C-alpha cells in the first residue's frame, strides 16, 4: 500500500460524515431552531408586559450589582429548580427556551444510541449512555455542587 492509496482511503472516510454524525446534526439543527424561536417569543412576552415579571423591570438596575446570594435573597428567588414554580412570570418564562437548548445535547446523544447499537458499536453506545446519565444527573441538582 503506497501513500497515495492511504491518502485516498483517508479522504473517502473523512469526506463523508457518518450516519450518527448526520443524525446528531439534523436533530441539533431542528432543536436549535425551536429553541431560538422559543427564546424570541418568550422575550417578546416579557418585554411587552403581557406576562407580569417576578422582578419589576424598573428595579433591575438596583439589583444587577449584587452578589448572587444577596440578589436571590432580595428577590425572594430560591436557587436551583425553583424557577419552575415561577414559569408563568414574564422574567422566568424564557427559561423554557434555555432549558430546551441545554437539553439538546442529551436528546442528540439519545438519538444516536440506537445507531451505535444497530452497528454493534457497544463501546460508543455505552459512552453515549454514560454521557446522557452524567448530563441528566448534573442538571438535576442532586449533588448541590457549584451554582445549584
Coordinates of C-alpha atoms in Angstrom, one line a residue:
X1 CA 0.0 0.0 0.0
X2 CA 1.6 3.3 -1.1
X3 CA 1.0 6.8 0.3
X4 CA -1.5 7.7 -2.5
X5 CA -3.7 4.7 -1.6
X6 CA -3.6 5.6 2.1
X7 CA -4.5 9.2 1.2
X8 CA -7.4 8.0 -1.0
X9 CA -8.8 5.8 1.8
X10 CA -8.4 8.5 4.3
X11 CA -10.2 11.1 2.1
X12 CA -13.0 8.7 1.4
X13 CA -13.6 8.1 5.1
X14 CA -13.1 11.7 6.2
X15 CA -15.0 13.4 3.4
X16 CA -18.4 11.8 4.2
X17 CA -20.0 12.3 7.7
X18 CA -21.0 9.1 9.5
X19 CA -24.6 8.1 10.0
X20 CA -24.5 9.1 13.6
X21 CA -22.9 12.5 12.8
X22 CA -25.7 13.3 10.3
X23 CA -28.4 12.1 12.8
X24 CA -26.9 14.2 15.6
X25 CA -26.5 17.3 13.4
X26 CA -30.0 17.1 12.0
X27 CA -31.6 16.8 15.4
X28 CA -29.4 19.5 16.8
X29 CA -30.3 21.9 13.9
X30 CA -34.0 21.4 14.5
X31 CA -33.7 21.8 18.2
X32 CA -31.6 25.0 17.8
X33 CA -34.3 26.5 15.6
X34 CA -37.1 25.6 18.0
X35 CA -35.0 26.9 21.0
X36 CA -34.2 30.1 19.2
X37 CA -37.8 30.7 18.3
X38 CA -38.8 29.9 21.9
X39 CA -36.3 32.5 23.2
X40 CA -37.6 35.1 20.9
X41 CA -41.2 34.5 21.7
X42 CA -40.7 34.4 25.4
X43 CA -38.6 37.6 25.3
X44 CA -41.4 39.3 23.5
X45 CA -43.9 38.2 26.2
X46 CA -41.5 39.5 28.8
X47 CA -40.6 42.8 27.2
X48 CA -44.2 43.6 26.1
X49 CA -45.5 43.2 29.6
X50 CA -48.1 40.6 28.6
X51 CA -46.9 38.5 31.5
X52 CA -46.1 40.2 34.8
X53 CA -42.5 39.7 35.8
X54 CA -41.4 38.5 39.2
X55 CA -39.0 41.4 39.4
X56 CA -40.3 44.7 38.0
X57 CA -38.0 45.9 35.2
X58 CA -37.5 49.3 36.8
X59 CA -35.9 47.6 39.9
X60 CA -33.3 45.6 37.9
X61 CA -30.6 48.2 37.8
X62 CA -30.6 48.3 41.6
X63 CA -30.1 44.5 41.8
X64 CA -27.6 43.8 39.0
X65 CA -24.6 44.7 41.0
X66 CA -25.4 42.4 43.9
X67 CA -23.7 39.1 44.6
X68 CA -25.8 36.1 43.7
X69 CA -26.8 35.1 47.3
X70 CA -27.9 38.7 48.1
X71 CA -29.7 39.0 44.8
X72 CA -31.6 35.8 45.4
X73 CA -32.5 36.9 49.0
X74 CA -33.7 40.3 48.0
X75 CA -35.8 39.0 45.1
X76 CA -37.2 36.0 47.0
X77 CA -35.9 33.5 44.5
X78 CA -34.7 30.1 45.6
X79 CA -31.7 28.6 43.9
X80 CA -31.8 25.5 41.7
X81 CA -35.0 24.4 40.0
X82 CA -37.4 26.7 42.0
X83 CA -37.8 28.7 38.7
X84 CA -40.2 26.0 37.6
X85 CA -42.8 27.3 40.1
X86 CA -42.5 30.8 38.6
X87 CA -42.7 29.8 34.9
X88 CA -45.8 31.9 34.4
X89 CA -43.9 35.1 35.3
X90 CA -42.6 37.2 32.4
X91 CA -39.0 37.1 33.5
X92 CA -38.9 33.3 34.1
X93 CA -40.8 32.0 31.0
X94 CA -37.6 32.5 29.0
X95 CA -36.1 29.6 31.0
X96 CA -38.2 27.3 28.8
X97 CA -36.0 28.0 25.8
X98 CA -32.8 28.0 27.8
X99 CA -33.6 24.6 29.3
X100 CA -34.7 23.3 25.9
X101 CA -31.4 24.3 24.3
X102 CA -29.4 23.0 27.3
X103 CA -31.1 19.6 26.9
X104 CA -30.4 19.4 23.2
X105 CA -27.1 17.6 23.7
X106 CA -28.9 14.9 25.8
X107 CA -31.6 14.3 23.2
X108 CA -29.0 14.2 20.4
X109 CA -27.0 11.5 22.3
X110 CA -30.2 9.6 22.9
X111 CA -30.9 9.8 19.2
X112 CA -27.5 8.2 18.2
X113 CA -27.5 5.4 20.7
X114 CA -29.7 3.1 18.5
X115 CA -27.4 3.7 15.6
X116 CA -24.4 2.5 17.6
X117 CA -26.3 -0.5 18.9
X118 CA -27.5 -1.5 15.4
X119 CA -23.9 -1.4 14.2
X120 CA -22.8 -3.3 17.4
X121 CA -20.6 -0.4 18.4
X122 CA -21.1 -1.3 22.0
X123 CA -18.3 0.9 23.4
X124 CA -19.6 4.0 21.6
X125 CA -23.2 3.2 22.7
X126 CA -22.0 2.8 26.3
X127 CA -20.1 6.1 26.1
X128 CA -23.3 7.9 24.8
X129 CA -25.4 6.3 27.5
X130 CA -22.9 7.3 30.2
X131 CA -22.9 10.8 28.8
X132 CA -26.7 11.0 29.0
X133 CA -26.7 9.8 32.6
X134 CA -24.0 12.2 33.6
X135 CA -25.7 15.2 32.0
X136 CA -29.1 14.4 33.4
X137 CA -27.6 13.7 36.9
X138 CA -25.7 17.0 36.8
X139 CA -28.7 19.0 35.6
X140 CA -30.9 17.5 38.3
X141 CA -29.1 19.5 41.0
X142 CA -28.9 16.4 43.3
X143 CA -25.2 16.9 44.0
X144 CA -25.7 20.5 45.2
X145 CA -22.3 21.5 43.8
X146 CA -21.3 24.7 42.2
X147 CA -24.1 27.1 41.2
X148 CA -27.0 24.9 42.2

